[in-house]
Coordinates of C-alpha atoms in Angstrom, one line a residue:
Chain A
M25 CA -20.4 -0.1 28.0
R26 CA -20.8 -3.8 27.2
R27 CA -23.7 -4.2 29.6
S28 CA -25.5 -1.1 28.2
G29 CA -25.0 -2.6 24.7
V30 CA -26.8 -5.8 25.7
I31 CA -29.7 -3.8 27.3
W32 CA -30.1 -1.8 24.1
S33 CA -30.1 -5.0 22.0
W34 CA -32.9 -6.4 24.2
F35 CA -34.8 -3.1 24.0
W36 CA -34.8 -3.0 20.2
M37 CA -35.6 -6.7 19.9
I38 CA -38.6 -6.3 22.3
L39 CA -39.7 -3.2 20.5
G40 CA -39.6 -5.1 17.2
I41 CA -41.6 -8.0 18.6
L42 CA -44.2 -5.6 20.0
Y43 CA -44.4 -3.7 16.6
F44 CA -45.0 -7.0 14.9
F45 CA -47.3 -8.8 17.4
L46 CA -49.4 -6.0 19.0
P47 CA -51.4 -5.3 15.8
L48 CA -51.9 -9.0 15.4
L49 CA -53.0 -9.4 19.0
A50 CA -55.4 -6.4 18.7
T51 CA -56.8 -7.9 15.5
F52 CA -57.2 -11.3 17.2
L53 CA -59.0 -9.8 20.3
F54 CA -61.2 -7.8 18.0
S55 CA -62.1 -10.9 16.0
L56 CA -63.4 -12.6 19.2
R57 CA -66.1 -9.9 19.8
A58 CA -68.5 -10.9 17.0
E59 CA -71.1 -11.9 19.6
L60 CA -72.3 -9.2 21.9
G61 CA -71.4 -9.6 25.6
H62 CA -68.8 -12.4 25.4
L63 CA -65.7 -13.5 23.5
G64 CA -66.0 -16.3 21.0
F65 CA -65.1 -17.8 17.6
K66 CA -68.3 -16.9 15.8
A67 CA -66.5 -14.7 13.3
Y68 CA -64.2 -17.6 12.5
S69 CA -67.0 -20.0 12.0
N70 CA -68.7 -17.5 9.7
V71 CA -65.5 -17.2 7.6
F72 CA -64.9 -21.0 7.4
N73 CA -68.5 -21.5 6.3
D74 CA -68.4 -18.8 3.7
P75 CA -68.3 -20.3 0.2
G76 CA -66.2 -17.3 -0.9
F77 CA -63.5 -18.3 1.5
Q78 CA -63.7 -22.0 0.6
L79 CA -63.2 -21.1 -3.0
K80 CA -60.7 -18.2 -2.9
F81 CA -58.2 -19.3 -0.2
P82 CA -57.4 -22.7 -1.8
A83 CA -57.3 -20.9 -5.2
S84 CA -54.6 -18.5 -3.9
V85 CA -52.7 -21.4 -2.4
L86 CA -52.8 -23.1 -5.9
W87 CA -51.6 -19.9 -7.6
A88 CA -48.8 -19.6 -5.1
V89 CA -47.7 -23.2 -5.6
L90 CA -47.8 -22.9 -9.4
T91 CA -45.9 -19.5 -9.2
I92 CA -43.2 -21.1 -7.1
I93 CA -42.8 -24.1 -9.5
V94 CA -42.7 -21.8 -12.5
A95 CA -40.3 -19.4 -10.8
I96 CA -37.9 -22.3 -9.9
V97 CA -38.0 -23.7 -13.4
V98 CA -37.3 -20.3 -14.9
F99 CA -35.0 -18.6 -12.5
V100 CA -32.7 -21.4 -11.3
P101 CA -31.4 -22.2 -14.8
T102 CA -31.3 -18.5 -15.6
A103 CA -29.3 -17.5 -12.5
Y104 CA -27.0 -20.5 -13.0
W105 CA -26.3 -19.7 -16.6
V106 CA -25.7 -16.1 -16.0
R107 CA -23.2 -16.9 -13.2
L108 CA -21.5 -19.6 -15.2
K109 CA -21.4 -18.3 -18.7
V110 CA -22.1 -14.6 -18.8
P111 CA -21.1 -13.2 -15.4
Q112 CA -20.4 -9.8 -17.0
F113 CA -24.2 -9.5 -17.4
R114 CA -25.0 -10.2 -13.7
S115 CA -25.5 -6.5 -12.8
A116 CA -27.8 -6.0 -15.8
V117 CA -29.9 -9.1 -14.9
E118 CA -30.1 -8.0 -11.3
L119 CA -31.4 -4.7 -12.4
I120 CA -34.1 -6.4 -14.5
T121 CA -35.1 -8.5 -11.6
L122 CA -35.7 -5.4 -9.5
L123 CA -38.2 -3.9 -12.1
P124 CA -41.3 -5.2 -10.2
F125 CA -40.2 -2.8 -7.3
V126 CA -40.3 0.2 -9.6
I127 CA -43.2 -0.6 -11.9
P128 CA -46.5 -0.2 -10.0
A129 CA -48.7 -3.4 -10.1
I130 CA -51.6 -1.4 -11.6
V131 CA -49.4 -0.3 -14.6
Y132 CA -48.1 -3.9 -15.0
V133 CA -51.6 -5.4 -14.9
F134 CA -52.9 -3.0 -17.6
G135 CA -49.9 -3.8 -19.7
L136 CA -50.7 -7.5 -19.4
V137 CA -54.4 -6.9 -20.2
R138 CA -53.6 -4.8 -23.3
T139 CA -50.9 -7.2 -24.6
F140 CA -52.8 -10.4 -24.0
S141 CA -56.3 -9.5 -24.8
Q142 CA -55.9 -9.5 -28.6
P143 CA -54.8 -12.0 -31.1
P144 CA -52.4 -13.7 -31.5
L145 CA -51.9 -13.8 -27.7
L146 CA -55.5 -14.0 -26.5
I147 CA -54.8 -15.5 -23.1
V148 CA -56.2 -12.8 -20.8
D149 CA -58.8 -15.3 -19.5
S150 CA -56.3 -18.1 -18.8
P151 CA -55.0 -18.7 -15.3
A152 CA -51.6 -19.1 -16.9
L153 CA -51.5 -15.3 -17.4
L154 CA -52.1 -14.8 -13.7
V155 CA -49.4 -17.3 -12.7
A156 CA -47.0 -15.6 -15.2
G157 CA -47.8 -12.3 -13.6
Y158 CA -47.2 -13.5 -10.1
T159 CA -44.0 -15.1 -11.3
M160 CA -42.8 -11.7 -12.4
L161 CA -43.8 -10.1 -9.1
S162 CA -41.9 -12.8 -7.2
M163 CA -38.8 -12.3 -9.4
P164 CA -36.9 -9.9 -7.1
Y165 CA -37.3 -12.3 -4.1
M166 CA -36.9 -15.6 -5.9
Y167 CA -34.0 -14.6 -8.3
R168 CA -32.0 -12.9 -5.6
A169 CA -32.5 -15.8 -3.2
I170 CA -31.3 -18.3 -5.8
D171 CA -28.4 -16.0 -6.8
T172 CA -27.3 -15.8 -3.2
G173 CA -27.4 -19.6 -2.9
L174 CA -25.3 -19.9 -6.1
R175 CA -22.8 -17.4 -4.6
A176 CA -22.3 -19.8 -1.7
I177 CA -21.1 -22.6 -3.8
D178 CA -18.3 -22.8 -6.4
V179 CA -20.6 -23.1 -9.4
Q180 CA -17.9 -23.3 -12.0
T181 CA -15.8 -25.9 -10.4
L182 CA -18.7 -28.1 -9.4
T183 CA -20.0 -27.9 -12.9
E184 CA -16.7 -28.8 -14.4
A185 CA -16.2 -31.6 -11.9
A186 CA -19.6 -33.1 -12.9
Q187 CA -18.8 -32.6 -16.6
S188 CA -15.5 -34.4 -16.3
L189 CA -17.4 -37.3 -14.7
G190 CA -19.7 -37.5 -17.8
A191 CA -22.7 -35.4 -16.6
G192 CA -24.8 -33.4 -19.1
W193 CA -26.5 -30.1 -18.3
G194 CA -29.7 -31.6 -17.0
T195 CA -27.9 -33.9 -14.6
I196 CA -25.7 -31.1 -13.4
L197 CA -28.7 -28.9 -12.8
F198 CA -30.9 -31.4 -11.0
R199 CA -28.3 -33.5 -9.2
V200 CA -25.6 -31.0 -8.3
I201 CA -26.9 -27.4 -8.5
F202 CA -30.6 -27.8 -7.2
P203 CA -29.7 -29.8 -4.1
N204 CA -27.0 -27.4 -3.1
I205 CA -29.1 -24.3 -3.3
R206 CA -32.2 -25.9 -1.8
V207 CA -32.2 -23.7 1.3
S208 CA -32.1 -20.6 -0.9
I209 CA -34.8 -21.8 -3.2
L210 CA -37.0 -22.5 -0.1
S211 CA -36.4 -19.0 1.3
G212 CA -37.3 -17.5 -2.1
A213 CA -40.4 -19.8 -2.2
F214 CA -41.5 -18.6 1.3
L215 CA -41.4 -15.0 0.1
S216 CA -43.1 -15.8 -3.2
F217 CA -45.9 -17.6 -1.3
A218 CA -46.5 -14.7 1.0
I219 CA -46.4 -12.2 -1.9
V220 CA -49.0 -14.2 -3.9
M221 CA -51.3 -14.8 -1.0
G222 CA -51.4 -11.1 -0.2
E223 CA -51.4 -9.8 -3.8
Y224 CA -54.6 -7.9 -4.7
T225 CA -54.2 -6.0 -8.0
L226 CA -53.4 -8.8 -10.4
A227 CA -56.1 -11.1 -9.3
Q228 CA -58.7 -8.3 -9.1
Y229 CA -58.0 -6.9 -12.6
L230 CA -57.5 -10.3 -14.2
A231 CA -60.8 -11.4 -12.5
K232 CA -59.5 -14.6 -11.0
P233 CA -60.5 -16.0 -7.6
A234 CA -57.9 -15.1 -5.0
F235 CA -57.7 -14.5 -1.3
A236 CA -56.6 -10.8 -1.1
P237 CA -59.6 -9.5 -3.2
Y238 CA -61.9 -11.7 -1.0
I239 CA -60.6 -10.0 2.2
A240 CA -61.0 -6.5 0.6
L241 CA -64.6 -7.4 -0.2
L242 CA -65.1 -8.7 3.3
I243 CA -63.8 -5.4 4.9
Q244 CA -66.4 -3.5 2.9
N245 CA -69.3 -5.5 4.1
K246 CA -68.5 -7.0 7.6
A247 CA -67.0 -5.9 10.8
Y248 CA -65.5 -8.9 12.7
E249 CA -65.1 -11.4 9.8
P250 CA -62.2 -9.5 8.1
A251 CA -60.2 -9.6 11.3
A252 CA -60.9 -13.4 11.7
A253 CA -60.0 -13.9 8.0
T254 CA -56.7 -12.1 8.5
I255 CA -55.8 -14.2 11.5
I256 CA -56.9 -17.4 9.6
S257 CA -54.8 -16.4 6.6
F258 CA -51.9 -15.7 8.8
A259 CA -52.1 -19.1 10.5
L260 CA -52.7 -20.9 7.2
I261 CA -49.9 -19.2 5.4
W262 CA -47.5 -20.2 8.1
A263 CA -48.9 -23.7 8.0
C264 CA -48.4 -23.9 4.2
M265 CA -44.8 -22.6 4.6
G266 CA -44.2 -25.3 7.2
I267 CA -45.4 -27.9 4.7
I268 CA -43.1 -26.5 2.0
Q269 CA -40.3 -26.6 4.5
V270 CA -41.1 -30.3 5.3
I271 CA -41.4 -31.3 1.7
G272 CA -38.4 -29.3 0.4
G273 CA -36.2 -29.4 3.4
G274 CA -34.6 -32.4 5.1
E275 CA -31.1 -33.4 5.7
Q276 CA -28.4 -32.3 3.4
G277 CA -24.6 -31.9 3.4
Q278 CA -23.3 -28.6 4.8
I279 CA -21.7 -26.4 2.2
T280 CA -18.4 -25.6 3.8
G281 CA -14.7 -26.3 3.2
G282 CA -12.8 -29.0 5.0
H283 CA -11.5 -28.6 8.5
Chain B
M24 CA 3.0 -45.8 -27.2
T25 CA 1.8 -42.2 -27.4
H26 CA -1.5 -41.8 -25.5
L27 CA -2.1 -38.1 -25.4
T28 CA -1.0 -35.7 -28.2
L29 CA -1.2 -32.0 -28.3
K30 CA -0.2 -30.7 -31.7
N31 CA 0.4 -27.0 -32.5
I32 CA -2.0 -26.0 -29.8
S33 CA -2.7 -22.2 -29.4
K34 CA -5.3 -20.5 -27.3
E35 CA -6.2 -16.8 -27.6
F36 CA -8.6 -14.8 -25.4
G37 CA -9.4 -11.7 -27.4
D38 CA -6.1 -10.1 -28.1
A39 CA -4.2 -12.1 -25.5
T40 CA -2.4 -15.3 -26.4
A41 CA -2.5 -17.7 -23.4
V42 CA -0.8 -20.7 -25.2
Q43 CA 1.2 -20.6 -28.3
D44 CA 2.4 -23.5 -30.5
F45 CA 2.3 -26.1 -27.8
N46 CA 3.4 -29.6 -28.9
L47 CA 3.6 -32.6 -26.6
D48 CA 3.3 -36.3 -26.8
V49 CA 2.6 -38.1 -23.6
E50 CA 3.2 -41.9 -23.3
Q51 CA 0.7 -44.3 -21.8
G52 CA 1.2 -44.4 -18.1
E53 CA 3.5 -41.4 -18.0
F54 CA 3.3 -38.7 -15.4
V55 CA 3.9 -35.3 -16.9
S56 CA 3.9 -32.0 -15.0
F57 CA 3.3 -28.6 -16.4
L58 CA 5.5 -26.2 -14.4
G59 CA 5.6 -22.5 -14.6
P60 CA 4.7 -19.2 -12.9
S61 CA 1.1 -17.9 -12.7
G62 CA -0.2 -16.9 -16.1
C63 CA 2.2 -19.0 -18.1
G64 CA -0.7 -21.0 -19.7
K65 CA -0.3 -24.3 -17.9
T66 CA -3.8 -24.4 -16.5
T67 CA -5.3 -23.2 -19.8
T68 CA -3.5 -26.1 -21.6
L69 CA -4.8 -28.6 -19.0
R70 CA -8.3 -27.2 -19.4
M71 CA -8.0 -27.7 -23.2
V72 CA -7.2 -31.3 -22.6
A73 CA -10.2 -31.5 -20.3
G74 CA -12.5 -29.8 -22.8
F75 CA -13.3 -26.8 -20.7
E76 CA -11.6 -24.6 -23.3
I77 CA -11.4 -25.2 -27.0
P78 CA -8.1 -24.4 -28.7
T79 CA -8.0 -21.6 -31.2
R80 CA -5.7 -23.7 -33.3
G81 CA -4.3 -27.2 -33.1
T82 CA -5.5 -30.7 -32.3
I83 CA -5.7 -32.9 -29.2
T84 CA -5.9 -36.6 -29.6
I85 CA -6.4 -39.2 -26.8
N86 CA -5.6 -42.7 -27.7
G87 CA -5.5 -41.8 -31.4
V88 CA -9.0 -40.2 -31.3
D89 CA -9.3 -36.5 -32.1
V90 CA -11.1 -34.9 -29.1
T91 CA -10.3 -31.3 -29.9
N92 CA -13.9 -30.2 -30.2
N93 CA -15.5 -32.8 -27.9
A94 CA -17.5 -31.7 -24.9
P95 CA -15.9 -32.4 -21.5
N96 CA -18.4 -35.1 -20.7
Q97 CA -17.5 -37.0 -23.9
R98 CA -13.8 -37.4 -23.3
N99 CA -13.6 -39.8 -20.4
V100 CA -11.0 -37.6 -18.7
G101 CA -10.7 -37.5 -14.9
M102 CA -10.0 -34.1 -13.3
I103 CA -8.9 -33.1 -9.9
F104 CA -9.2 -29.5 -8.9
Q105 CA -7.4 -27.3 -6.4
A106 CA -10.7 -26.6 -4.6
Y107 CA -11.5 -30.4 -4.3
A108 CA -14.9 -29.8 -6.0
L109 CA -16.7 -32.5 -4.1
F110 CA -20.5 -32.3 -4.3
P111 CA -21.5 -31.0 -0.8
N112 CA -24.9 -32.7 -0.9
M113 CA -23.5 -36.2 -1.4
T114 CA -21.6 -38.5 0.9
V115 CA -18.1 -39.8 0.1
A116 CA -19.5 -43.0 -1.4
Q117 CA -22.1 -41.1 -3.4
N118 CA -19.4 -38.7 -4.7
I119 CA -17.2 -41.6 -5.8
G120 CA -20.1 -43.4 -7.4
F121 CA -21.4 -40.3 -9.2
G122 CA -19.7 -40.9 -12.5
L123 CA -20.7 -44.6 -12.5
R124 CA -24.3 -43.6 -11.9
I125 CA -24.1 -41.2 -14.9
R126 CA -22.9 -44.2 -17.0
K127 CA -25.9 -46.2 -15.7
E128 CA -23.7 -49.0 -14.2
S129 CA -25.6 -51.6 -12.2
E130 CA -25.8 -51.1 -8.4
S131 CA -23.6 -54.1 -7.8
V132 CA -20.8 -52.7 -10.1
I133 CA -21.1 -49.3 -8.4
K134 CA -20.9 -50.8 -4.9
D135 CA -17.9 -52.9 -5.8
R136 CA -16.1 -50.0 -7.5
V137 CA -16.8 -47.6 -4.7
A138 CA -15.5 -50.1 -2.2
E139 CA -12.3 -50.6 -4.3
M140 CA -11.7 -46.8 -4.5
L141 CA -12.3 -46.3 -0.8
S142 CA -9.7 -48.9 -0.1
L143 CA -7.3 -47.4 -2.6
I144 CA -7.6 -44.0 -0.9
H145 CA -7.7 -45.5 2.6
L146 CA -11.0 -43.9 3.5
E147 CA -13.2 -47.0 4.0
S148 CA -14.5 -45.7 7.3
K149 CA -15.6 -42.4 5.8
A150 CA -18.0 -43.8 3.1
D151 CA -21.0 -42.2 4.7
S152 CA -19.4 -38.9 5.7
Y153 CA -20.2 -35.6 4.0
P154 CA -17.3 -33.6 2.5
Y155 CA -17.6 -30.9 5.2
Q156 CA -16.8 -33.6 7.8
L157 CA -13.4 -34.4 6.1
S158 CA -10.0 -32.6 6.3
G159 CA -8.6 -31.0 3.2
G160 CA -6.3 -33.9 2.5
Q161 CA -9.1 -36.4 2.9
Q162 CA -11.3 -34.4 0.6
Q163 CA -8.6 -34.4 -2.1
R164 CA -8.2 -38.2 -1.7
V165 CA -12.0 -38.6 -2.3
A166 CA -11.7 -36.4 -5.4
L167 CA -8.9 -38.7 -6.6
G168 CA -11.0 -41.8 -5.9
R169 CA -14.0 -40.1 -7.7
A170 CA -11.9 -39.3 -10.7
L171 CA -10.4 -42.8 -10.9
A172 CA -13.7 -44.6 -10.4
N173 CA -14.6 -43.9 -14.0
Q174 CA -11.4 -45.5 -15.2
P175 CA -10.5 -42.3 -17.2
Q176 CA -8.1 -42.4 -20.2
V177 CA -6.2 -39.5 -18.8
L178 CA -6.1 -38.1 -15.2
L179 CA -5.7 -34.3 -15.0
L180 CA -4.6 -32.7 -11.8
D181 CA -4.9 -28.9 -11.6
E182 CA -2.7 -27.8 -8.6
P183 CA -4.4 -30.4 -6.4
L184 CA -2.0 -29.9 -3.5
S185 CA -1.9 -26.1 -3.4
A186 CA -4.6 -25.7 -0.7
L187 CA -3.0 -28.2 1.7
D188 CA -0.5 -27.7 4.4
A189 CA 3.1 -28.7 3.7
K190 CA 3.2 -32.0 5.5
I191 CA -0.1 -33.3 4.0
R192 CA 1.1 -32.0 0.6
V193 CA 4.2 -34.2 0.6
Q194 CA 2.4 -37.2 1.9
L195 CA -0.5 -36.9 -0.6
R196 CA 1.8 -36.3 -3.6
S197 CA 3.5 -39.6 -2.8
E198 CA 0.1 -41.3 -2.6
I199 CA -1.0 -39.8 -5.9
R200 CA 2.1 -41.0 -7.6
A201 CA 1.9 -44.5 -6.1
I202 CA -1.8 -44.9 -7.2
Q203 CA -1.0 -43.5 -10.7
K204 CA 1.8 -46.0 -11.1
K205 CA -0.3 -48.9 -9.7
M206 CA -3.2 -48.1 -12.1
G207 CA -0.8 -47.3 -15.0
I208 CA -2.9 -44.3 -15.9
T209 CA -1.6 -41.4 -18.0
A210 CA -1.5 -38.2 -15.8
V211 CA -0.9 -34.5 -16.4
F212 CA -0.2 -32.5 -13.4
V213 CA -0.2 -28.7 -13.2
T214 CA 1.9 -26.9 -10.6
H215 CA 3.9 -23.8 -9.9
D216 CA 5.8 -25.6 -7.2
Q217 CA 9.1 -26.8 -8.6
E218 CA 9.8 -29.2 -5.8
E219 CA 6.5 -30.9 -6.3
A220 CA 7.1 -31.2 -10.1
L221 CA 10.7 -32.5 -9.6
S222 CA 9.6 -35.1 -7.0
I223 CA 6.5 -36.6 -8.7
S224 CA 7.1 -36.4 -12.5
D225 CA 8.4 -38.7 -15.2
R226 CA 8.8 -35.6 -17.4
I227 CA 8.4 -31.9 -16.7
V228 CA 7.2 -29.3 -19.2
V229 CA 8.5 -25.9 -18.1
M230 CA 6.3 -23.1 -19.5
Y231 CA 6.7 -19.4 -19.7
E232 CA 4.4 -16.8 -21.4
G233 CA 2.4 -19.4 -23.1
K234 CA 5.3 -21.3 -24.6
I235 CA 7.3 -24.4 -23.8
E236 CA 10.7 -23.5 -22.5
Q237 CA 12.0 -27.0 -21.9
V238 CA 10.7 -30.6 -21.8
G239 CA 12.7 -33.2 -19.9
S240 CA 13.1 -35.5 -17.0
P241 CA 13.4 -33.8 -13.6
F242 CA 17.1 -34.6 -13.6
E243 CA 17.6 -32.9 -17.0
V244 CA 15.5 -29.9 -16.2
Y245 CA 17.3 -29.3 -12.9
N246 CA 20.8 -30.1 -14.0
F247 CA 20.8 -29.0 -17.6
P248 CA 18.4 -26.0 -18.0
K249 CA 18.2 -24.9 -21.6
T250 CA 17.2 -21.3 -21.1
A251 CA 17.8 -18.6 -18.6
F252 CA 14.2 -18.8 -17.5
V253 CA 14.3 -22.5 -16.7
A254 CA 17.6 -22.0 -14.9
N255 CA 16.1 -19.3 -12.7
F256 CA 12.7 -20.9 -12.2
V257 CA 13.7 -24.4 -11.4
G258 CA 15.8 -24.5 -8.2
T259 CA 17.9 -21.7 -6.9
L260 CA 20.5 -20.5 -9.4
N261 CA 23.2 -18.0 -9.8
T262 CA 23.2 -16.4 -13.2
A263 CA 25.8 -13.9 -14.5
S264 CA 26.9 -12.2 -17.7
A265 CA 30.3 -12.9 -19.2
E266 CA 32.1 -12.7 -22.6
V267 CA 33.7 -15.6 -24.4
V268 CA 37.5 -15.5 -24.2
D269 CA 38.3 -18.9 -25.7
P270 CA 35.5 -20.8 -27.4
V271 CA 37.7 -23.9 -27.8
K272 CA 38.8 -24.2 -24.2
G273 CA 35.4 -22.9 -22.9
I274 CA 36.9 -19.9 -21.1
L275 CA 34.7 -17.0 -20.1
S276 CA 35.5 -13.7 -18.5
M277 CA 33.2 -12.1 -16.0
D278 CA 34.5 -8.6 -15.2
G279 CA 38.0 -10.0 -15.6
V280 CA 37.3 -13.1 -13.5
K281 CA 38.0 -16.2 -15.5
F282 CA 35.5 -19.2 -15.5
V283 CA 36.1 -22.5 -17.3
S284 CA 33.1 -24.3 -18.7
A285 CA 32.7 -27.8 -20.0
E286 CA 30.1 -26.6 -22.5
N287 CA 30.7 -26.7 -26.2
L288 CA 31.2 -23.1 -27.2
Q289 CA 32.3 -23.9 -30.8
D290 CA 29.3 -21.9 -32.2
R291 CA 30.4 -18.7 -30.3
K292 CA 33.1 -16.3 -31.2
K293 CA 35.6 -14.7 -29.0
G294 CA 34.1 -11.6 -27.5
D295 CA 30.5 -12.9 -27.6
A296 CA 28.3 -11.9 -24.7
V297 CA 26.8 -14.9 -22.9
K298 CA 24.9 -15.8 -19.8
F299 CA 26.0 -18.6 -17.6
S300 CA 24.7 -20.2 -14.5
I301 CA 26.0 -22.1 -11.5
R302 CA 23.9 -23.9 -8.9
P303 CA 24.6 -22.8 -5.3
E304 CA 25.4 -26.4 -4.3
R305 CA 28.0 -26.8 -7.0
F306 CA 30.3 -24.3 -5.2
S307 CA 32.6 -25.4 -2.3
F308 CA 35.4 -23.8 -0.4
A309 CA 38.7 -24.2 -2.3
S310 CA 40.3 -25.6 0.8
E311 CA 38.1 -28.6 0.6
I312 CA 38.4 -29.9 -3.0
K313 CA 40.6 -28.6 -5.8
K314 CA 38.6 -28.0 -9.0
D315 CA 38.9 -26.2 -12.3
N316 CA 37.6 -22.8 -11.2
V317 CA 39.3 -21.4 -8.1
L318 CA 37.9 -18.0 -7.4
D319 CA 38.8 -15.3 -4.9
C320 CA 35.8 -14.1 -3.0
T321 CA 34.5 -12.0 -0.1
I322 CA 31.9 -13.5 2.4
E323 CA 28.9 -11.1 2.2
N324 CA 26.3 -12.9 4.2
I325 CA 25.5 -16.3 5.9
T326 CA 22.0 -17.7 6.2
F327 CA 21.2 -20.8 8.2
L328 CA 18.4 -22.9 6.4
G329 CA 18.4 -26.0 8.6
S330 CA 20.1 -28.8 6.7
V331 CA 21.8 -26.3 4.5
V332 CA 23.8 -23.1 5.1
R333 CA 23.6 -20.5 2.3
I334 CA 26.6 -18.3 2.0
R335 CA 26.6 -15.2 -0.1
V336 CA 29.9 -14.5 -1.7
K337 CA 31.1 -11.7 -3.9
I338 CA 33.3 -12.8 -6.9
G339 CA 34.6 -9.9 -8.8
N340 CA 31.7 -7.5 -8.7
T341 CA 29.0 -10.2 -8.8
K342 CA 27.3 -11.9 -5.9
F343 CA 26.7 -15.6 -5.9
N344 CA 25.0 -18.0 -3.5
M345 CA 26.8 -21.0 -2.3
D346 CA 25.0 -23.8 -0.4
T347 CA 26.9 -26.1 1.9
F348 CA 25.6 -28.9 4.2
N349 CA 25.1 -27.9 7.8
N350 CA 28.0 -29.5 9.7
P351 CA 27.9 -28.4 13.4
F352 CA 31.6 -29.4 13.8
L353 CA 32.9 -27.2 11.0
E354 CA 33.6 -23.6 11.6
L355 CA 31.8 -21.3 9.2
P356 CA 33.7 -18.2 7.8
K357 CA 32.8 -14.8 9.1
I358 CA 31.2 -12.0 7.1
G359 CA 33.9 -9.9 5.5
D360 CA 36.4 -12.7 5.4
K361 CA 38.5 -13.1 2.2
D362 CA 38.4 -16.7 0.9
Q363 CA 38.5 -18.9 -2.2
V364 CA 35.6 -20.9 -3.6
T365 CA 35.7 -23.5 -6.4
C366 CA 33.4 -25.3 -8.8
S367 CA 34.0 -27.9 -11.5
R368 CA 33.9 -26.8 -15.2
E369 CA 30.7 -29.0 -15.6
A370 CA 29.0 -26.8 -13.1
V371 CA 29.4 -23.7 -15.3
L372 CA 26.3 -23.9 -17.7
V373 CA 26.2 -21.5 -20.6
L374 CA 22.5 -20.7 -21.3
D375 CA 20.8 -20.4 -24.7
D376 CA 20.0 -16.8 -25.8

């Protein structure tokens, strides 16, 4: 019984790995066939040399980084305050954070365009609106990751301990709360990064340079380059996440009780 | 000199009154414990001193300054929590130096003060450890060092020993008391553990349902409880109902069994119903010492508690506990035996209504 359980565990794990990696492998092999008769990296070279890629991939990275910064600045104090001062509203706030799952992006983007394309809020051309939109889309991931991190620490007692030692709200937030939920913020940041890099609707309808609309355009006009761009984006996104991990990670005290 | 004053303090949460008309003066360097069961308002009162709760009515002054509406970070009050509340991302030294950094003290002052505190709590070798690398007792000592590093005007301790095992608890409470005395700091300690309060305090404030039941030294609170609640809550106690037979001579009758009390019953009338109490250790077998109250009894039960043997006796229709020191060379009575127990008239305490 125990042995068969182990076999099934391995079976499902291998199945999961195949489900994830087989399409990636197929895409990769297809991307190598740009030149007739032999395998090579011609499609990759074409993508790297394409001015569209050179403009739109870094643009998406920039939007993602700005989104993460705005999301941290907005959601960490919000989640902290809700948990500390109005815990009775936690369920309501959680429900609000899930709205991007139930409101289709196309509805959302038309709402943004209608609201912000007329005075006094004429900012439809500003990149700030795109970042604000992405921040909303990242909310379910970012807020819940932060909230989970806050649940792992005794927010109220740590806050009161810091207050009794003379700390104000800013100090508490930046020197006590932020460092102790860093891992949760990072995981939320990873998800937000991936969401922004792959998001099509907002960038397309707000007419801003972004990577997802670029790939969509590439698919319509080329055969092998979209596959190469997909593999490149996959590798670059993972590299960017690694950089975030290096910058934001590092050694920190484990959050557990005494032994 | 009065250092901390709580005057007519009340705290209401909606319709519920947590603390009602609380008045207390605490002297400089005094160690005062708030003792009571869960929900009696002791922690709420402490949190009002800390500034985490604002009183609905009344004033709190520290060193003559009204701090009733001051924010917690403007009171210079040190607080120790049951859950330690060390910052997990900081080392022991960083935790202790946290408050000093907030005050923007120079690095040399912080270094010296942290070293002094580490020495005080005997954790010099753990300066670079993180909280998760320490035992519960060590974490609480760091919390003590951190609270004292700022040289607070008042040290508040919210059940700081509750999460520790029995042996560490006893050791740490002695350390806390020794450090408090050495530094001459005013301390308020919240506990529901009567032994803890009796052993550590200069004065005990016994609380029940948001009100003060009695304030006094551990000796007074234990030996001369003012109310039935204090008598029952502090230590083990026998309480019984009786009626006054002779107010002048202090004679009571419990179901026809006569007790003589040394208490002044001049304000009672013959026939008044009263409650009286006797500590279990104040009873002894009549064969040992002859005292004022010699009472026929039946042995109902015998429980061995280590250094003490608790014997349940039935006097009249009421059951009483009697504690006697464990002496392996003395034969204990048997269950069902008829015997006589005795206690002095001073042991019979008539309780306030």
